Short mmCIF file of N, CA and C in Angstrom, two decimals:
data_model
loop_
_atom_site.label_atom_id
_atom_site.label_comp_id
_atom_site.label_asym_id
_atom_site.label_seq_id
_atom_site.Cartn_x
_atom_site.Cartn_y
_atom_site.Cartn_z
N MET A 1 -30.22 47.73 7.18
CA MET A 1 -28.54 48.89 6.84
C MET A 1 -28.63 47.52 7.89
N ASP A 2 -29.02 47.16 9.17
CA ASP A 2 -28.37 46.38 10.20
C ASP A 2 -27.88 44.98 10.44
N CYS A 3 -29.06 44.80 9.32
CA CYS A 3 -28.60 42.96 8.76
C CYS A 3 -27.20 43.27 8.51
N ILE A 4 -26.56 43.44 7.61
CA ILE A 4 -25.68 43.75 6.83
C ILE A 4 -24.87 44.10 8.22
N ASN A 5 -24.14 45.35 8.93
CA ASN A 5 -23.28 45.27 9.55
C ASN A 5 -23.99 43.78 11.22
N THR A 6 -24.74 43.72 11.62
CA THR A 6 -24.41 41.96 11.89
C THR A 6 -23.94 41.35 11.61
N PHE A 7 -23.89 40.54 10.29
CA PHE A 7 -23.03 40.41 9.52
C PHE A 7 -21.84 40.38 9.49
N VAL A 8 -21.06 41.46 9.38
CA VAL A 8 -19.74 41.66 8.98
C VAL A 8 -19.68 41.95 10.62
N ILE A 9 -20.10 42.03 12.02
CA ILE A 9 -19.16 42.01 12.99
C ILE A 9 -19.71 40.91 13.47
N LYS A 10 -20.86 40.28 13.21
CA LYS A 10 -20.10 38.40 13.69
C LYS A 10 -19.35 37.78 12.55
N LYS A 11 -19.20 38.11 11.34
CA LYS A 11 -18.16 37.63 10.29
C LYS A 11 -16.86 37.37 10.88
N LYS A 12 -16.65 38.70 11.50
CA LYS A 12 -15.35 38.94 12.09
C LYS A 12 -14.82 38.47 13.72
N LYS A 13 -15.36 38.09 14.18
CA LYS A 13 -15.30 37.07 15.27
C LYS A 13 -15.31 36.06 15.84
N ARG A 14 -16.29 35.81 13.82
CA ARG A 14 -15.45 33.99 14.01
C ARG A 14 -14.83 33.92 13.07
N SER A 15 -13.89 34.18 12.22
CA SER A 15 -12.64 34.49 11.45
C SER A 15 -11.78 35.48 11.38
N PRO A 16 -11.36 36.48 12.97
CA PRO A 16 -11.62 37.21 12.48
C PRO A 16 -9.54 37.57 11.32
N LYS A 17 -8.66 35.48 11.09
CA LYS A 17 -8.02 36.29 9.62
C LYS A 17 -8.97 36.52 8.64
N LEU A 18 -10.50 36.50 8.20
CA LEU A 18 -10.76 36.64 7.62
C LEU A 18 -10.13 37.74 6.45
N SER A 19 -8.90 36.89 5.31
CA SER A 19 -9.34 37.99 3.93
C SER A 19 -10.09 39.42 3.57
N PHE A 20 -9.99 41.19 3.40
CA PHE A 20 -11.10 42.24 2.80
C PHE A 20 -12.26 41.36 1.71
N LYS A 21 -10.86 40.80 0.75
CA LYS A 21 -11.82 41.16 -0.26
C LYS A 21 -13.56 39.45 0.42
N LYS A 22 -12.63 39.01 0.53
CA LYS A 22 -13.72 37.81 1.02
C LYS A 22 -14.92 38.34 1.72
N LEU A 23 -14.23 38.38 2.82
CA LEU A 23 -16.19 39.91 3.57
C LEU A 23 -16.02 41.04 2.50
N ALA A 24 -16.07 41.46 2.16
CA ALA A 24 -16.48 42.11 1.31
C ALA A 24 -17.59 41.47 -0.11
N GLU A 25 -16.91 40.22 -0.37
CA GLU A 25 -18.43 40.09 -1.83
C GLU A 25 -18.86 38.17 -0.63
N GLU A 26 -18.99 38.14 1.06
CA GLU A 26 -19.90 37.87 1.65
C GLU A 26 -20.98 39.13 1.89
N THR A 27 -20.21 40.06 2.10
CA THR A 27 -20.87 41.29 2.36
C THR A 27 -22.42 41.10 0.89
N VAL A 28 -21.67 41.45 0.22
CA VAL A 28 -22.22 41.74 -1.28
C VAL A 28 -23.72 41.02 -1.22
N TYR A 29 -22.97 39.96 -0.46
CA TYR A 29 -24.40 38.87 -1.33
C TYR A 29 -24.68 38.17 0.04
N VAL A 30 -25.05 38.68 1.90
CA VAL A 30 -26.03 38.92 2.12
C VAL A 30 -27.09 39.88 2.12
N SER A 31 -25.69 41.86 1.32
CA SER A 31 -26.62 43.09 1.52
C SER A 31 -27.47 42.96 0.54
N GLN A 32 -27.15 41.96 -0.39
CA GLN A 32 -28.64 41.39 -2.20
C GLN A 32 -30.42 40.31 -1.10
N ILE A 33 -29.38 39.64 0.35
CA ILE A 33 -30.78 39.27 1.14
C ILE A 33 -31.34 40.33 2.15
N CYS A 34 -30.31 40.64 2.58
CA CYS A 34 -30.88 41.79 3.30
C CYS A 34 -32.29 42.59 3.05
N ASN A 35 -31.64 43.50 1.43
CA ASN A 35 -33.11 44.06 0.49
C ASN A 35 -33.44 43.67 0.39
N LYS A 36 -33.90 42.37 0.14
CA LYS A 36 -34.94 41.82 -0.58
C LYS A 36 -36.04 41.74 0.92
N ILE A 37 -35.10 41.29 1.63
CA ILE A 37 -36.22 40.87 3.10
C ILE A 37 -36.75 42.06 3.53
N ALA A 38 -36.07 43.70 3.07
CA ALA A 38 -36.28 45.24 4.04
C ALA A 38 -37.75 45.89 2.67
N ILE A 39 -37.75 44.96 1.38
CA ILE A 39 -38.06 44.71 0.00
C ILE A 39 -40.22 44.23 0.47
N LYS A 40 -39.25 43.09 0.60
CA LYS A 40 -41.22 42.48 1.95
C LYS A 40 -41.55 43.14 2.22
N ILE A 41 -40.53 43.83 3.62
CA ILE A 41 -41.63 44.22 5.09
C ILE A 41 -41.84 45.45 4.25
N LEU A 42 -41.28 46.38 4.00
CA LEU A 42 -42.11 47.26 3.23
C LEU A 42 -42.94 47.52 2.28
N THR A 43 -43.71 46.09 1.95
CA THR A 43 -44.51 45.98 0.87
C THR A 43 -45.71 45.57 1.65
N ALA A 44 -45.77 44.67 2.45
CA ALA A 44 -46.02 44.79 3.85
C ALA A 44 -46.94 45.42 3.85
N ASP A 45 -46.23 46.38 4.15
CA ASP A 45 -46.61 48.03 5.43
C ASP A 45 -47.45 48.40 4.44
N LYS A 46 -47.20 48.63 3.43
CA LYS A 46 -48.09 49.27 2.40
C LYS A 46 -49.56 48.63 1.76
N LEU A 47 -49.14 47.13 1.81
CA LEU A 47 -51.06 45.94 2.46
C LEU A 47 -51.81 46.77 3.17
N GLN A 48 -51.27 45.79 3.79
CA GLN A 48 -51.99 46.82 5.35
C GLN A 48 -52.39 48.52 5.12
N TRP A 49 -51.93 49.17 4.73
CA TRP A 49 -52.79 50.76 4.88
C TRP A 49 -54.24 50.32 4.21
#
């Protein structure tokens, strides 16, 4: 979840006038990437065990 929170905070600082709808759309896209990264990390951990 840190991945998404960091993105939202940075995005708001860079473009404070960004509409909520646009931010939500981008957050959904970023969360998919974050989930893929998280799954890779978890899978890598399992393989090491």
